PDB file of C-alpha atoms in Angstrom:
ATOM      1  CA  MET A   1      17.276 -37.008  26.327  1.00  0.00           C
ATOM      2  CA  GLU A   2      18.098 -40.301  24.609  1.00  0.00           C
ATOM      3  CA  LYS A   3      16.278 -41.379  21.399  1.00  0.00           C
ATOM      4  CA  THR A   4      12.580 -42.391  21.611  1.00  0.00           C
ATOM      5  CA  ILE A   5      11.402 -44.324  18.613  1.00  0.00           C
ATOM      6  CA  ILE A   6       7.654 -45.148  18.677  1.00  0.00           C
ATOM      7  CA  THR A   7       6.391 -47.898  16.327  1.00  0.00           C
ATOM      8  CA  ILE A   8       2.600 -48.006  15.759  1.00  0.00           C
ATOM      9  CA  ALA A   9       0.747 -51.002  14.305  1.00  0.00           C
ATOM     10  CA  ARG A  10      -3.025 -50.564  13.980  1.00  0.00           C
ATOM     11  CA  GLN A  11      -6.244 -51.988  12.993  1.00  0.00           C
ATOM     12  CA  TYR A  12      -7.906 -50.093  10.110  1.00  0.00           C
ATOM     13  CA  GLY A  13     -10.236 -47.443  11.557  1.00  0.00           C
ATOM     14  CA  SER A  14      -8.615 -47.534  15.016  1.00  0.00           C
ATOM     15  CA  GLY A  15      -6.961 -44.111  14.560  1.00  0.00           C
ATOM     16  CA  GLY A  16      -3.473 -45.397  14.868  1.00  0.00           C
ATOM     17  CA  ARG A  17      -2.261 -42.995  12.165  1.00  0.00           C
ATOM     18  CA  THR A  18      -4.017 -40.041  13.946  1.00  0.00           C
ATOM     19  CA  VAL A  19      -2.449 -41.092  17.233  1.00  0.00           C
ATOM     20  CA  GLY A  20       0.975 -41.267  15.608  1.00  0.00           C
ATOM     21  CA  LYS A  21       0.589 -37.773  14.102  1.00  0.00           C
ATOM     22  CA  MET A  22      -0.560 -36.472  17.528  1.00  0.00           C
ATOM     23  CA  LEU A  23       2.429 -38.025  19.233  1.00  0.00           C
ATOM     24  CA  ALA A  24       4.913 -36.693  16.779  1.00  0.00           C
ATOM     25  CA  LYS A  25       3.536 -33.233  17.275  1.00  0.00           C
ATOM     26  CA  ARG A  26       3.484 -33.481  21.147  1.00  0.00           C
ATOM     27  CA  LEU A  27       7.061 -34.673  21.097  1.00  0.00           C
ATOM     28  CA  ASN A  28       8.220 -32.499  18.242  1.00  0.00           C
ATOM     29  CA  ILE A  29       9.765 -35.439  16.371  1.00  0.00           C
ATOM     30  CA  PRO A  30       9.512 -36.553  12.752  1.00  0.00           C
ATOM     31  CA  TYR A  31       6.536 -38.706  11.702  1.00  0.00           C
ATOM     32  CA  TYR A  32       6.969 -41.405   8.987  1.00  0.00           C
ATOM     33  CA  ASP A  33       4.266 -43.420   7.217  1.00  0.00           C
ATOM     34  CA  ARG A  34       4.119 -43.355   3.395  1.00  0.00           C
ATOM     35  CA  GLU A  35       7.187 -41.278   3.458  1.00  0.00           C
ATOM     36  CA  ILE A  36       9.102 -44.563   4.102  1.00  0.00           C
ATOM     37  CA  ILE A  37       8.018 -45.736   0.620  1.00  0.00           C
ATOM     38  CA  GLN A  38       9.264 -42.528  -1.057  1.00  0.00           C
ATOM     39  CA  LEU A  39      12.563 -42.888   0.774  1.00  0.00           C
ATOM     40  CA  ALA A  40      12.917 -46.532  -0.165  1.00  0.00           C
ATOM     41  CA  ALA A  41      12.072 -45.653  -3.801  1.00  0.00           C
ATOM     42  CA  GLU A  42      14.861 -42.944  -3.803  1.00  0.00           C
ATOM     43  CA  ASP A  43      17.407 -45.212  -2.230  1.00  0.00           C
ATOM     44  CA  SER A  44      16.763 -48.078  -4.552  1.00  0.00           C
ATOM     45  CA  GLY A  45      15.895 -46.385  -7.795  1.00  0.00           C
ATOM     46  CA  ILE A  46      12.837 -48.515  -8.032  1.00  0.00           C
ATOM     47  CA  ASN A  47       9.653 -46.755  -9.086  1.00  0.00           C
ATOM     48  CA  ALA A  48       7.656 -45.773  -5.953  1.00  0.00           C
ATOM     49  CA  ALA A  49       4.419 -47.270  -7.527  1.00  0.00           C
ATOM     50  CA  LEU A  50       5.959 -50.770  -7.004  1.00  0.00           C
ATOM     51  CA  PHE A  51       6.109 -50.189  -3.279  1.00  0.00           C
ATOM     52  CA  HIS A  52       2.584 -51.102  -2.636  1.00  0.00           C
ATOM     53  CA  ASP A  53       0.760 -49.831   0.366  1.00  0.00           C
ATOM     54  CA  GLU A  54      -0.343 -52.396   3.051  1.00  0.00           C
ATOM     55  CA  LYS A  55      -3.936 -51.966   1.993  1.00  0.00           C
ATOM     56  CA  LYS A  56      -3.228 -53.511  -1.420  1.00  0.00           C
ATOM     57  CA  LEU A  57      -3.094 -57.303  -1.945  1.00  0.00           C
ATOM     58  CA  HIS A  58       0.372 -57.367  -3.441  1.00  0.00           C
ATOM     59  CA  GLY A  59       2.339 -60.486  -2.834  1.00  0.00           C
ATOM     60  CA  LEU A  60      -0.470 -62.655  -1.492  1.00  0.00           C
ATOM     61  CA  ARG A  61       0.702 -65.482  -3.685  1.00  0.00           C
ATOM     62  CA  ALA A  62       4.122 -64.995  -1.895  1.00  0.00           C
ATOM     63  CA  LEU A  63       2.481 -64.935   1.454  1.00  0.00           C
ATOM     64  CA  LEU A  64       0.701 -68.116   0.827  1.00  0.00           C
ATOM     65  CA  LYS A  65       3.633 -70.003  -0.677  1.00  0.00           C
ATOM     66  CA  GLY A  66       5.861 -69.717   2.331  1.00  0.00           C
ATOM     67  CA  GLY A  67       7.903 -67.634   4.811  1.00  0.00           C
ATOM     68  CA  TYR A  68      10.277 -64.738   4.378  1.00  0.00           C
ATOM     69  CA  GLN A  69      13.581 -65.904   3.197  1.00  0.00           C
ATOM     70  CA  GLY A  70      15.919 -63.249   4.501  1.00  0.00           C
ATOM     71  CA  ASN A  71      16.850 -59.610   4.674  1.00  0.00           C
ATOM     72  CA  LYS A  72      19.602 -59.436   2.064  1.00  0.00           C
ATOM     73  CA  ILE A  73      19.099 -56.543  -0.478  1.00  0.00           C
ATOM     74  CA  LEU A  74      19.418 -57.758  -4.022  1.00  0.00           C
ATOM     75  CA  SER A  75      21.408 -55.882  -6.675  1.00  0.00           C
ATOM     76  CA  PRO A  76      19.612 -54.354  -9.762  1.00  0.00           C
ATOM     77  CA  GLU A  77      20.646 -57.124 -12.052  1.00  0.00           C
ATOM     78  CA  SER A  78      19.075 -59.746  -9.723  1.00  0.00           C
ATOM     79  CA  ALA A  79      15.858 -61.446 -10.976  1.00  0.00           C
ATOM     80  CA  GLY A  80      14.045 -60.570  -7.655  1.00  0.00           C
ATOM     81  CA  PHE A  81      15.204 -56.987  -7.446  1.00  0.00           C
ATOM     82  CA  THR A  82      11.631 -55.624  -7.708  1.00  0.00           C
ATOM     83  CA  GLY A  83      10.095 -58.611  -5.927  1.00  0.00           C
ATOM     84  CA  ASP A  84       8.077 -58.125  -2.727  1.00  0.00           C
ATOM     85  CA  ASP A  85      10.742 -59.413  -0.374  1.00  0.00           C
ATOM     86  CA  ASN A  86      13.352 -57.001  -1.789  1.00  0.00           C
ATOM     87  CA  LEU A  87      10.896 -54.123  -1.647  1.00  0.00           C
ATOM     88  CA  PHE A  88      10.334 -54.981   2.032  1.00  0.00           C
ATOM     89  CA  ASN A  89      14.053 -55.143   2.640  1.00  0.00           C
ATOM     90  CA  TYR A  90      14.593 -51.621   1.247  1.00  0.00           C
ATOM     91  CA  GLN A  91      11.773 -50.352   3.535  1.00  0.00           C
ATOM     92  CA  ALA A  92      13.358 -52.129   6.536  1.00  0.00           C
ATOM     93  CA  LYS A  93      16.652 -50.421   5.542  1.00  0.00           C
ATOM     94  CA  ILE A  94      15.036 -47.096   5.587  1.00  0.00           C
ATOM     95  CA  ILE A  95      13.282 -47.781   8.847  1.00  0.00           C
ATOM     96  CA  ARG A  96      16.493 -48.706  10.510  1.00  0.00           C
ATOM     97  CA  GLU A  97      18.329 -45.607   9.217  1.00  0.00           C
ATOM     98  CA  LEU A  98      15.496 -43.320  10.359  1.00  0.00           C
ATOM     99  CA  ALA A  99      15.667 -44.897  13.817  1.00  0.00           C
ATOM    100  CA  GLU A 100      19.408 -44.429  13.919  1.00  0.00           C
ATOM    101  CA  GLU A 101      19.060 -40.808  13.062  1.00  0.00           C
ATOM    102  CA  GLY A 102      16.997 -39.953  16.087  1.00  0.00           C
ATOM    103  CA  SER A 103      13.626 -39.903  17.707  1.00  0.00           C
ATOM    104  CA  CYS A 104      10.608 -40.509  15.473  1.00  0.00           C
ATOM    105  CA  VAL A 105       7.187 -42.136  15.025  1.00  0.00           C
ATOM    106  CA  LEU A 106       7.027 -44.964  12.536  1.00  0.00           C
ATOM    107  CA  ILE A 107       3.633 -46.318  11.274  1.00  0.00           C
ATOM    108  CA  GLY A 108       3.195 -49.986  10.282  1.00  0.00           C
ATOM    109  CA  ARG A 109       5.378 -51.903   7.933  1.00  0.00           C
ATOM    110  CA  CYS A 110       6.560 -54.290  10.799  1.00  0.00           C
ATOM    111  CA  ALA A 111       8.658 -51.596  12.337  1.00  0.00           C
ATOM    112  CA  ASP A 112       8.241 -53.119  15.720  1.00  0.00           C
ATOM    113  CA  HIS A 113       9.826 -56.260  14.483  1.00  0.00           C
ATOM    114  CA  ILE A 114      12.562 -54.658  12.307  1.00  0.00           C
ATOM    115  CA  LEU A 115      13.730 -52.615  15.276  1.00  0.00           C
ATOM    116  CA  SER A 116      13.432 -55.249  17.915  1.00  0.00           C
ATOM    117  CA  GLY A 117      16.229 -55.084  20.377  1.00  0.00           C
ATOM    118  CA  MET A 118      17.243 -51.494  19.444  1.00  0.00           C
ATOM    119  CA  PRO A 119      17.403 -49.213  22.541  1.00  0.00           C
ATOM    120  CA  GLY A 120      14.794 -46.622  22.929  1.00  0.00           C
ATOM    121  CA  VAL A 121      11.995 -48.346  20.906  1.00  0.00           C
ATOM    122  CA  VAL A 122       8.511 -48.240  22.184  1.00  0.00           C
ATOM    123  CA  SER A 123       6.140 -50.528  20.256  1.00  0.00           C
ATOM    124  CA  VAL A 124       2.434 -49.978  20.299  1.00  0.00           C
ATOM    125  CA  PHE A 125      -0.649 -51.767  18.829  1.00  0.00           C
ATOM    126  CA  VAL A 126      -3.811 -49.571  18.487  1.00  0.00           C
ATOM    127  CA  HIS A 127      -7.087 -51.491  18.178  1.00  0.00           C
ATOM    128  CA  ALA A 128     -10.795 -50.945  18.670  1.00  0.00           C
ATOM    129  CA  PRO A 129     -14.122 -52.770  18.401  1.00  0.00           C
ATOM    130  CA  ALA A 130     -15.646 -53.287  15.007  1.00  0.00           C
ATOM    131  CA  ASP A 131     -18.359 -50.633  15.343  1.00  0.00           C
ATOM    132  CA  PHE A 132     -15.794 -47.936  16.401  1.00  0.00           C
ATOM    133  CA  CYS A 133     -13.480 -48.803  13.407  1.00  0.00           C
ATOM    134  CA  LEU A 134     -16.525 -48.695  11.075  1.00  0.00           C
ATOM    135  CA  GLN A 135     -17.655 -45.304  12.463  1.00  0.00           C
ATOM    136  CA  GLU A 136     -14.109 -43.917  11.983  1.00  0.00           C
ATOM    137  CA  ALA A 137     -13.627 -45.476   8.531  1.00  0.00           C
ATOM    138  CA  MET A 138     -16.847 -44.031   7.281  1.00  0.00           C
ATOM    139  CA  LYS A 139     -15.492 -40.537   7.905  1.00  0.00           C
ATOM    140  CA  VAL A 140     -12.787 -40.961   5.337  1.00  0.00           C
ATOM    141  CA  ASN A 141     -14.447 -43.301   2.822  1.00  0.00           C
ATOM    142  CA  SER A 142     -17.321 -42.187   0.558  1.00  0.00           C
ATOM    143  CA  LEU A 143     -18.603 -45.838   0.189  1.00  0.00           C
ATOM    144  CA  PRO A 144     -21.719 -47.553   1.454  1.00  0.00           C
ATOM    145  CA  GLU A 145     -21.480 -48.911   4.999  1.00  0.00           C
ATOM    146  CA  ARG A 146     -21.346 -52.590   3.743  1.00  0.00           C
ATOM    147  CA  ASP A 147     -18.407 -51.765   1.401  1.00  0.00           C
ATOM    148  CA  VAL A 148     -16.531 -50.017   4.168  1.00  0.00           C
ATOM    149  CA  GLU A 149     -16.951 -53.127   6.354  1.00  0.00           C
ATOM    150  CA  ARG A 150     -15.556 -55.243   3.651  1.00  0.00           C
ATOM    151  CA  LEU A 151     -12.655 -52.767   3.256  1.00  0.00           C
ATOM    152  CA  ILE A 152     -11.799 -52.983   6.948  1.00  0.00           C
ATOM    153  CA  ALA A 153     -11.903 -56.755   6.944  1.00  0.00           C
ATOM    154  CA  LYS A 154      -9.748 -56.958   3.779  1.00  0.00           C
ATOM    155  CA  THR A 155      -7.206 -54.556   5.095  1.00  0.00           C
ATOM    156  CA  ASP A 156      -6.837 -56.075   8.471  1.00  0.00           C
ATOM    157  CA  ASP A 157      -6.680 -59.622   7.001  1.00  0.00           C
ATOM    158  CA  TYR A 158      -3.876 -58.461   4.650  1.00  0.00           C
ATOM    159  CA  ARG A 159      -2.013 -56.705   7.405  1.00  0.00           C
ATOM    160  CA  ALA A 160      -2.193 -59.840   9.572  1.00  0.00           C
ATOM    161  CA  ARG A 161      -0.810 -62.034   6.804  1.00  0.00           C
ATOM    162  CA  TYR A 162       1.869 -59.517   5.859  1.00  0.00           C
ATOM    163  CA  TYR A 163       3.045 -59.365   9.515  1.00  0.00           C
ATOM    164  CA  LYS A 164       2.917 -63.104   9.792  1.00  0.00           C
ATOM    165  CA  TYR A 165       4.988 -63.598   6.649  1.00  0.00           C
ATOM    166  CA  TYR A 166       7.668 -61.105   7.519  1.00  0.00           C
ATOM    167  CA  THR A 167       7.888 -61.720  11.227  1.00  0.00           C
ATOM    168  CA  GLY A 168       6.606 -65.226  11.835  1.00  0.00           C
ATOM    169  CA  LYS A 169       4.389 -63.808  14.511  1.00  0.00           C
ATOM    170  CA  GLU A 170       0.673 -63.035  15.054  1.00  0.00           C
ATOM    171  CA  TRP A 171      -0.182 -59.359  14.288  1.00  0.00           C
ATOM    172  CA  LYS A 172      -2.731 -58.967  17.063  1.00  0.00           C
ATOM    173  CA  ASP A 173      -0.739 -60.817  19.768  1.00  0.00           C
ATOM    174  CA  ALA A 174      -0.234 -58.194  22.555  1.00  0.00           C
ATOM    175  CA  LYS A 175       2.982 -60.055  23.503  1.00  0.00           C
ATOM    176  CA  ASN A 176       4.604 -58.529  20.357  1.00  0.00           C
ATOM    177  CA  TYR A 177       4.246 -55.009  21.646  1.00  0.00           C
ATOM    178  CA  ASP A 178       5.032 -52.935  24.692  1.00  0.00           C
ATOM    179  CA  LEU A 179       1.576 -51.494  24.762  1.00  0.00           C
ATOM    180  CA  SER A 180      -1.763 -52.740  23.248  1.00  0.00           C
ATOM    181  CA  LEU A 181      -4.386 -49.889  23.562  1.00  0.00           C
ATOM    182  CA  ASN A 182      -8.169 -49.697  22.896  1.00  0.00           C
ATOM    183  CA  SER A 183      -8.605 -46.344  21.275  1.00  0.00           C
ATOM    184  CA  ALA A 184     -12.413 -46.548  21.601  1.00  0.00           C
ATOM    185  CA  LYS A 185     -12.158 -46.629  25.369  1.00  0.00           C
ATOM    186  CA  LEU A 186      -9.452 -44.008  25.624  1.00  0.00           C
ATOM    187  CA  GLY A 187     -10.145 -41.788  22.670  1.00  0.00           C
ATOM    188  CA  PHE A 188      -7.308 -40.560  20.499  1.00  0.00           C
ATOM    189  CA  ASP A 189      -6.260 -37.950  23.175  1.00  0.00           C
ATOM    190  CA  GLY A 190      -6.341 -40.596  25.849  1.00  0.00           C
ATOM    191  CA  THR A 191      -4.360 -43.074  23.719  1.00  0.00           C
ATOM    192  CA  VAL A 192      -1.686 -40.405  23.207  1.00  0.00           C
ATOM    193  CA  GLU A 193      -1.660 -39.810  26.967  1.00  0.00           C
ATOM    194  CA  ALA A 194      -1.301 -43.498  27.754  1.00  0.00           C
ATOM    195  CA  ILE A 195       1.735 -43.780  25.456  1.00  0.00           C
ATOM    196  CA  LEU A 196       3.362 -40.707  26.937  1.00  0.00           C
ATOM    197  CA  ALA A 197       2.683 -41.831  30.521  1.00  0.00           C
ATOM    198  CA  TYR A 198       4.242 -45.287  29.679  1.00  0.00           C
ATOM    199  CA  ILE A 199       7.300 -43.500  28.176  1.00  0.00           C
ATOM    200  CA  GLU A 200       7.699 -41.440  31.300  1.00  0.00           C
ATOM    201  CA  VAL A 201       7.526 -44.473  33.586  1.00  0.00           C
ATOM    202  CA  ARG A 202       9.900 -46.438  31.531  1.00  0.00           C
ATOM    203  CA  ARG A 203      12.395 -43.577  31.495  1.00  0.00           C
ATOM    204  CA  ARG A 204      12.859 -44.181  35.272  1.00  0.00           C
ATOM    205  CA  PHE A 205      13.985 -47.763  34.633  1.00  0.00           C
ATOM    206  CA  ASP A 206      15.320 -47.965  31.040  1.00  0.00           C
ATOM    207  CA  PRO A 207      18.711 -46.248  30.503  1.00  0.00           C
ATOM    208  CA  ALA A 208      18.047 -45.907  26.760  1.00  0.00           C
ATOM    209  CA  LEU A 209      15.092 -43.588  27.443  1.00  0.00           C
ATOM    210  CA  LYS A 210      16.476 -41.632  30.342  1.00  0.00           C
ATOM    211  CA  GLY A 211      17.026 -37.887  29.819  1.00  0.00           C
TER     212      GLY A 211
END
């Protein structure tokens, strides 16, 4: 079978990470999320602590100042070597290398955009209504409900700005993805099944996914 690279963008609390792990297990392929940061840190020699998670508000000044200026990786002696754009470029480099190596599941970090046009890529956006996201987020956050609501809003707002800055596109726009799935209606198992069913149908028509 040819490579199948599944990219998953997700609202906070929608279970996109859980779905990704379930898909990787079902397909017996590697799963990459925060591992991308560690690999980028090792590749660049930059401290992993500088590769901020999407939840954090790093680079918002840059996001507000203007658009992404390009994907050229800077040398260690350059002034912007540890800047947000260069950190993104190193992560993008790792994402491309992982996709070239073989089938895998990639979570977040604009992977759908970075791998756009690469054969065998299936891009997914997992979303859910606010009450469902809150219910799921409460399971992993020992915070008052109101604080979790703020965390969800803050995280999704940052992800939307991050995506807009690095891709020029709207994060929630279904046109950016092969599939946009409501995990509240399908459940996590159903969301996995929907993605697998899509892959099976596409294999009949897409040479890059045919076995």
